[in-house]
């Protein structure tokens, strides 16, 4: 059973809410700040503008030959070998596609970037994308999500996508929302960020530490419940966005993180950073 689903979980939900409030009230642990500082020191030249726009993923265009419409910003599927595409390039491709209401094209750009070389001809990359693109109601679902983002905010856009398209789970549809949010900023609230299993596990580690120290979740069971590996609720996504905004603001006030950096730089760093309490 997932967070917010079922009245029998009310007590656990109340504990989860209490842990969320405690996380929001506390600064990031010193070990996390140091780990993120080390990441920035090693990557400052790559992300000199304080954004993860230069974050580049390699992919094999020929493996995606059945994925259409194919964005012109990506290398032709007839090309041999590998190619590379950055976040900034995907953001530009998505903005162009959305201006034309080419929602499927925007989706393909974000999905290929998200999967990268992990995609194989018969595996979960190209094969799953082909099934997603074959879904009859896909255009309506994507258009509804974009409108929800523009008019009501990121968590409502998340809710508009959750469980709507077989095979299109939050680890990938938050990538669609993230790049869409750069072109279609929400009317209010934070912009969307990517949330996948790796990032959920980072938040689980933080929540488990807070729960243990505060006595609200001594055994980490609540942290494991709300920050599971998949199928997060819209409420959990909103908690994630709020936490990341607050954490980015905290880091920006220190001397080991770029001032003014947006939360997506923190998202990129957290994905690539791990820590122990003694770090």
Short mmCIF file of N, CA and C in Angstrom, two decimals, residues 19-132:
data_model
loop_
_atom_site.label_atom_id
_atom_site.label_comp_id
_atom_site.label_asym_id
_atom_site.label_seq_id
_atom_site.Cartn_x
_atom_site.Cartn_y
_atom_site.Cartn_z
N UNK A 19 8.05 13.39 10.36
CA UNK A 19 9.43 13.30 9.89
C UNK A 19 9.70 14.35 8.81
N UNK A 20 8.73 14.53 7.92
CA UNK A 20 8.88 15.57 6.89
C UNK A 20 9.09 16.94 7.51
N UNK A 21 8.30 17.25 8.51
CA UNK A 21 8.43 18.56 9.17
C UNK A 21 9.79 18.69 9.84
N UNK A 22 10.25 17.62 10.45
CA UNK A 22 11.55 17.65 11.12
C UNK A 22 12.67 17.82 10.10
N UNK A 23 12.57 17.14 8.96
CA UNK A 23 13.57 17.29 7.90
C UNK A 23 13.61 18.74 7.39
N UNK A 24 12.41 19.33 7.25
CA UNK A 24 12.33 20.69 6.75
C UNK A 24 12.93 21.70 7.73
N UNK A 25 12.87 21.37 9.01
CA UNK A 25 13.34 22.30 10.04
C UNK A 25 14.83 22.19 10.29
N UNK A 26 15.44 21.10 9.88
CA UNK A 26 16.86 20.88 10.16
C UNK A 26 17.72 21.22 8.95
N UNK A 27 18.93 21.71 9.17
CA UNK A 27 19.87 21.87 8.06
C UNK A 27 20.37 20.51 7.59
N UNK A 28 20.92 20.48 6.41
CA UNK A 28 21.53 19.25 5.92
C UNK A 28 22.66 18.82 6.87
N UNK A 29 22.79 17.53 7.11
CA UNK A 29 23.88 17.08 7.98
C UNK A 29 25.24 17.49 7.42
N UNK A 30 26.19 17.69 8.32
CA UNK A 30 27.53 18.11 7.90
C UNK A 30 28.15 17.14 6.91
N UNK A 31 27.93 15.83 7.12
CA UNK A 31 28.52 14.84 6.22
C UNK A 31 27.99 15.01 4.80
N UNK A 32 26.72 15.35 4.67
CA UNK A 32 26.13 15.56 3.34
C UNK A 32 26.69 16.83 2.71
N UNK A 33 26.78 17.90 3.50
CA UNK A 33 27.32 19.16 2.98
C UNK A 33 28.76 18.96 2.50
N UNK A 34 29.55 18.22 3.27
CA UNK A 34 30.94 17.97 2.85
C UNK A 34 30.99 17.14 1.58
N UNK A 35 30.14 16.11 1.48
CA UNK A 35 30.13 15.26 0.29
C UNK A 35 29.73 16.07 -0.95
N UNK A 36 28.73 16.92 -0.79
CA UNK A 36 28.30 17.75 -1.91
C UNK A 36 29.37 18.78 -2.27
N UNK A 37 30.06 19.30 -1.26
CA UNK A 37 31.14 20.24 -1.52
C UNK A 37 32.26 19.58 -2.32
N UNK A 38 32.58 18.32 -1.99
CA UNK A 38 33.60 17.60 -2.75
C UNK A 38 33.16 17.40 -4.20
N UNK A 39 31.88 17.08 -4.36
CA UNK A 39 31.36 16.91 -5.73
C UNK A 39 31.49 18.21 -6.51
N UNK A 40 31.13 19.33 -5.89
CA UNK A 40 31.21 20.62 -6.59
C UNK A 40 32.65 20.97 -6.92
N UNK A 41 33.55 20.73 -6.00
CA UNK A 41 34.96 21.03 -6.25
C UNK A 41 35.47 20.26 -7.47
N UNK A 42 35.01 19.00 -7.60
CA UNK A 42 35.45 18.17 -8.72
C UNK A 42 34.74 18.53 -10.03
N UNK A 43 33.58 19.18 -9.95
CA UNK A 43 32.78 19.41 -11.15
C UNK A 43 32.53 20.88 -11.46
N UNK A 44 33.13 21.78 -10.70
CA UNK A 44 32.87 23.21 -10.87
C UNK A 44 33.19 23.69 -12.28
N UNK A 45 34.25 23.14 -12.88
CA UNK A 45 34.61 23.60 -14.22
C UNK A 45 33.60 23.13 -15.27
N UNK A 46 32.97 21.98 -15.02
CA UNK A 46 31.98 21.45 -15.97
C UNK A 46 30.70 22.26 -15.89
N UNK A 47 30.30 22.61 -14.67
CA UNK A 47 29.03 23.31 -14.45
C UNK A 47 29.30 24.75 -13.98
N UNK A 48 30.18 25.42 -14.70
CA UNK A 48 30.64 26.75 -14.28
C UNK A 48 29.51 27.77 -14.20
N UNK A 49 28.42 27.54 -14.95
CA UNK A 49 27.30 28.49 -14.90
C UNK A 49 26.35 28.20 -13.75
N UNK A 50 26.68 27.22 -12.90
CA UNK A 50 25.84 26.91 -11.74
C UNK A 50 24.60 26.12 -12.07
N UNK A 51 24.53 25.57 -13.28
CA UNK A 51 23.41 24.72 -13.68
C UNK A 51 23.96 23.38 -14.17
N UNK A 52 23.10 22.34 -14.22
CA UNK A 52 23.56 21.07 -14.76
C UNK A 52 23.36 20.95 -16.26
N UNK A 53 23.28 22.10 -16.97
CA UNK A 53 23.02 22.07 -18.40
C UNK A 53 24.04 21.28 -19.20
N UNK A 54 25.27 21.23 -18.71
CA UNK A 54 26.33 20.51 -19.42
C UNK A 54 26.32 19.01 -19.13
N UNK A 55 25.44 18.57 -18.25
CA UNK A 55 25.34 17.14 -17.93
C UNK A 55 24.97 16.37 -19.19
N UNK A 56 25.91 15.58 -19.69
CA UNK A 56 25.78 14.93 -20.99
C UNK A 56 25.65 13.43 -20.85
N UNK A 57 24.78 12.85 -21.65
CA UNK A 57 24.52 11.42 -21.65
C UNK A 57 24.85 10.86 -23.03
N UNK A 58 25.50 9.72 -23.06
CA UNK A 58 25.78 9.05 -24.32
C UNK A 58 24.68 8.04 -24.61
N UNK A 59 24.34 7.91 -25.88
CA UNK A 59 23.30 6.97 -26.31
C UNK A 59 23.68 6.42 -27.68
N UNK A 60 22.99 5.38 -28.10
CA UNK A 60 23.25 4.74 -29.38
C UNK A 60 22.04 4.95 -30.28
N UNK A 61 22.07 5.92 -31.18
CA UNK A 61 20.89 6.27 -31.96
C UNK A 61 20.24 5.09 -32.68
N UNK A 62 21.06 4.18 -33.22
CA UNK A 62 20.52 3.07 -33.99
C UNK A 62 19.61 2.15 -33.20
N UNK A 63 19.74 2.16 -31.88
CA UNK A 63 18.90 1.30 -31.04
C UNK A 63 17.48 1.85 -30.90
N UNK A 64 17.28 3.10 -31.32
CA UNK A 64 15.99 3.76 -31.13
C UNK A 64 15.25 3.97 -32.45
N UNK A 65 15.55 3.11 -33.43
CA UNK A 65 15.02 3.32 -34.78
C UNK A 65 13.49 3.32 -34.85
N UNK A 66 12.83 2.66 -33.93
CA UNK A 66 11.36 2.58 -33.95
C UNK A 66 10.70 3.72 -33.17
N UNK A 67 11.51 4.63 -32.63
CA UNK A 67 10.99 5.70 -31.78
C UNK A 67 10.71 6.94 -32.63
N UNK A 68 9.46 7.24 -32.81
CA UNK A 68 9.07 8.38 -33.63
C UNK A 68 7.88 9.09 -32.97
N UNK A 69 7.83 10.43 -33.14
CA UNK A 69 8.70 11.29 -33.96
C UNK A 69 10.06 11.51 -33.31
N UNK A 70 11.11 11.48 -34.11
CA UNK A 70 12.47 11.58 -33.61
C UNK A 70 12.92 13.04 -33.62
N UNK A 71 13.37 13.57 -32.49
CA UNK A 71 13.78 14.99 -32.42
C UNK A 71 15.01 15.27 -33.28
N UNK A 72 15.00 16.37 -33.98
CA UNK A 72 16.14 16.73 -34.84
C UNK A 72 17.38 17.05 -34.02
N UNK A 73 17.19 17.38 -32.73
CA UNK A 73 18.34 17.67 -31.87
C UNK A 73 19.16 16.43 -31.56
N UNK A 74 18.58 15.25 -31.74
CA UNK A 74 19.30 14.01 -31.53
C UNK A 74 19.91 13.54 -32.84
N UNK A 75 20.99 12.76 -32.73
CA UNK A 75 21.62 12.23 -33.92
C UNK A 75 20.65 11.31 -34.66
N UNK A 76 20.68 11.28 -35.99
CA UNK A 76 19.77 10.41 -36.74
C UNK A 76 19.90 8.95 -36.32
N UNK A 77 18.78 8.26 -36.29
CA UNK A 77 18.83 6.84 -35.89
C UNK A 77 19.59 5.99 -36.90
N UNK A 78 19.84 6.54 -38.08
CA UNK A 78 20.64 5.82 -39.08
C UNK A 78 22.13 5.96 -38.84
N UNK A 79 22.50 6.85 -37.92
CA UNK A 79 23.92 7.07 -37.64
C UNK A 79 24.52 5.87 -36.94
N UNK A 80 25.74 5.56 -37.27
CA UNK A 80 26.42 4.47 -36.60
C UNK A 80 27.11 4.94 -35.33
N UNK A 81 27.41 4.00 -34.46
CA UNK A 81 28.12 4.32 -33.24
C UNK A 81 27.27 5.05 -32.23
N UNK A 82 27.96 5.72 -31.30
CA UNK A 82 27.30 6.43 -30.22
C UNK A 82 27.24 7.93 -30.50
N UNK A 83 26.37 8.59 -29.75
CA UNK A 83 26.26 10.05 -29.80
C UNK A 83 26.10 10.55 -28.37
N UNK A 84 26.10 11.87 -28.21
CA UNK A 84 25.96 12.45 -26.88
C UNK A 84 24.98 13.61 -26.95
N UNK A 85 24.24 13.80 -25.85
CA UNK A 85 23.31 14.93 -25.77
C UNK A 85 23.29 15.42 -24.34
N UNK A 86 23.28 16.74 -24.18
CA UNK A 86 23.33 17.34 -22.85
C UNK A 86 21.95 17.73 -22.38
N UNK A 87 21.85 18.05 -21.09
CA UNK A 87 20.58 18.56 -20.56
C UNK A 87 20.16 19.83 -21.29
N UNK A 88 21.11 20.71 -21.54
CA UNK A 88 20.77 21.97 -22.22
C UNK A 88 20.22 21.71 -23.61
N UNK A 89 20.79 20.76 -24.31
CA UNK A 89 20.31 20.43 -25.66
C UNK A 89 18.92 19.80 -25.61
N UNK A 90 18.69 18.94 -24.64
CA UNK A 90 17.35 18.35 -24.50
C UNK A 90 16.35 19.42 -24.13
N UNK A 91 16.72 20.33 -23.24
CA UNK A 91 15.81 21.41 -22.85
C UNK A 91 15.41 22.25 -24.06
N UNK A 92 16.37 22.54 -24.94
CA UNK A 92 16.07 23.31 -26.14
C UNK A 92 15.16 22.53 -27.08
N UNK A 93 15.41 21.23 -27.21
CA UNK A 93 14.58 20.38 -28.06
C UNK A 93 13.16 20.29 -27.55
N UNK A 94 13.01 20.17 -26.24
CA UNK A 94 11.68 20.09 -25.63
C UNK A 94 10.94 21.41 -25.80
N UNK A 95 11.63 22.53 -25.58
CA UNK A 95 10.99 23.83 -25.75
C UNK A 95 10.49 24.01 -27.17
N UNK A 96 11.30 23.59 -28.14
CA UNK A 96 10.89 23.70 -29.54
C UNK A 96 9.69 22.80 -29.83
N UNK A 97 9.71 21.57 -29.31
CA UNK A 97 8.60 20.65 -29.54
C UNK A 97 7.31 21.16 -28.91
N UNK A 98 7.41 21.71 -27.71
CA UNK A 98 6.21 22.18 -27.03
C UNK A 98 5.61 23.40 -27.73
N UNK A 99 6.44 24.23 -28.33
CA UNK A 99 5.91 25.36 -29.10
C UNK A 99 5.02 24.88 -30.24
N UNK A 100 5.34 23.68 -30.75
CA UNK A 100 4.55 23.09 -31.84
C UNK A 100 3.51 22.10 -31.32
N UNK A 101 3.39 21.98 -30.00
CA UNK A 101 2.52 21.00 -29.36
C UNK A 101 2.84 19.58 -29.83
N UNK A 102 4.13 19.36 -30.09
CA UNK A 102 4.61 18.03 -30.48
C UNK A 102 5.02 17.28 -29.22
N UNK A 103 4.02 16.88 -28.45
CA UNK A 103 4.27 16.31 -27.13
C UNK A 103 5.05 15.00 -27.21
N UNK A 104 4.76 14.18 -28.19
CA UNK A 104 5.48 12.90 -28.32
C UNK A 104 6.95 13.13 -28.62
N UNK A 105 7.23 14.10 -29.44
CA UNK A 105 8.62 14.42 -29.75
C UNK A 105 9.37 14.86 -28.50
N UNK A 106 8.72 15.68 -27.70
CA UNK A 106 9.33 16.11 -26.43
C UNK A 106 9.58 14.91 -25.53
N UNK A 107 8.63 14.00 -25.50
CA UNK A 107 8.78 12.80 -24.67
C UNK A 107 9.97 11.96 -25.14
N UNK A 108 10.09 11.77 -26.45
CA UNK A 108 11.20 10.96 -26.97
C UNK A 108 12.54 11.56 -26.56
N UNK A 109 12.68 12.87 -26.69
CA UNK A 109 13.94 13.52 -26.33
C UNK A 109 14.30 13.27 -24.87
N UNK A 110 13.32 13.39 -23.98
CA UNK A 110 13.60 13.22 -22.55
C UNK A 110 13.84 11.76 -22.21
N UNK A 111 13.15 10.87 -22.89
CA UNK A 111 13.28 9.44 -22.58
C UNK A 111 14.65 8.92 -23.03
N UNK A 112 15.07 9.29 -24.23
CA UNK A 112 16.37 8.83 -24.73
C UNK A 112 17.49 9.37 -23.84
N UNK A 113 17.40 10.66 -23.45
CA UNK A 113 18.40 11.21 -22.54
C UNK A 113 18.38 10.45 -21.22
N UNK A 114 17.19 10.15 -20.71
CA UNK A 114 17.09 9.47 -19.43
C UNK A 114 17.62 8.06 -19.45
N UNK A 115 17.46 7.38 -20.57
CA UNK A 115 17.91 5.99 -20.65
C UNK A 115 19.36 5.88 -21.09
N UNK A 116 19.77 6.73 -22.04
CA UNK A 116 21.15 6.69 -22.50
C UNK A 116 21.54 5.35 -23.06
N UNK A 117 22.75 4.93 -22.79
CA UNK A 117 23.25 3.66 -23.33
C UNK A 117 22.67 2.44 -22.62
N UNK A 118 21.89 2.68 -21.58
CA UNK A 118 21.25 1.53 -20.94
C UNK A 118 20.16 0.93 -21.82
N UNK A 119 19.74 1.67 -22.85
CA UNK A 119 18.72 1.16 -23.75
C UNK A 119 19.29 0.08 -24.67
N UNK A 120 18.57 -1.00 -24.84
CA UNK A 120 18.97 -2.08 -25.74
C UNK A 120 17.80 -2.41 -26.66
N UNK A 121 18.06 -3.02 -27.82
CA UNK A 121 16.97 -3.27 -28.78
C UNK A 121 15.78 -4.01 -28.19
N UNK A 122 16.02 -4.98 -27.33
CA UNK A 122 14.91 -5.73 -26.77
C UNK A 122 14.67 -5.46 -25.31
N UNK A 123 15.34 -4.43 -24.78
CA UNK A 123 15.27 -4.19 -23.35
C UNK A 123 14.28 -3.11 -22.98
N UNK A 124 14.42 -2.62 -21.76
CA UNK A 124 13.43 -1.71 -21.21
C UNK A 124 13.52 -0.32 -21.79
N UNK A 125 14.55 -0.01 -22.57
CA UNK A 125 14.65 1.31 -23.17
C UNK A 125 13.79 1.45 -24.41
N UNK A 126 14.32 1.10 -25.59
CA UNK A 126 13.55 1.25 -26.83
C UNK A 126 12.24 0.46 -26.84
N UNK A 127 12.24 -0.74 -26.29
CA UNK A 127 11.02 -1.55 -26.31
C UNK A 127 9.91 -0.91 -25.48
N UNK A 128 10.26 -0.41 -24.31
CA UNK A 128 9.25 0.23 -23.46
C UNK A 128 8.80 1.55 -24.07
N UNK A 129 9.71 2.33 -24.62
CA UNK A 129 9.33 3.59 -25.25
C UNK A 129 8.37 3.33 -26.42
N UNK A 130 8.62 2.29 -27.20
CA UNK A 130 7.73 1.96 -28.31
C UNK A 130 6.32 1.68 -27.81
N UNK A 131 6.21 0.96 -26.70
CA UNK A 131 4.89 0.66 -26.14
C UNK A 131 4.22 1.93 -25.62
N UNK A 132 5.01 2.81 -25.00
CA UNK A 132 4.46 4.07 -24.50
C UNK A 132 3.91 4.90 -25.66
#
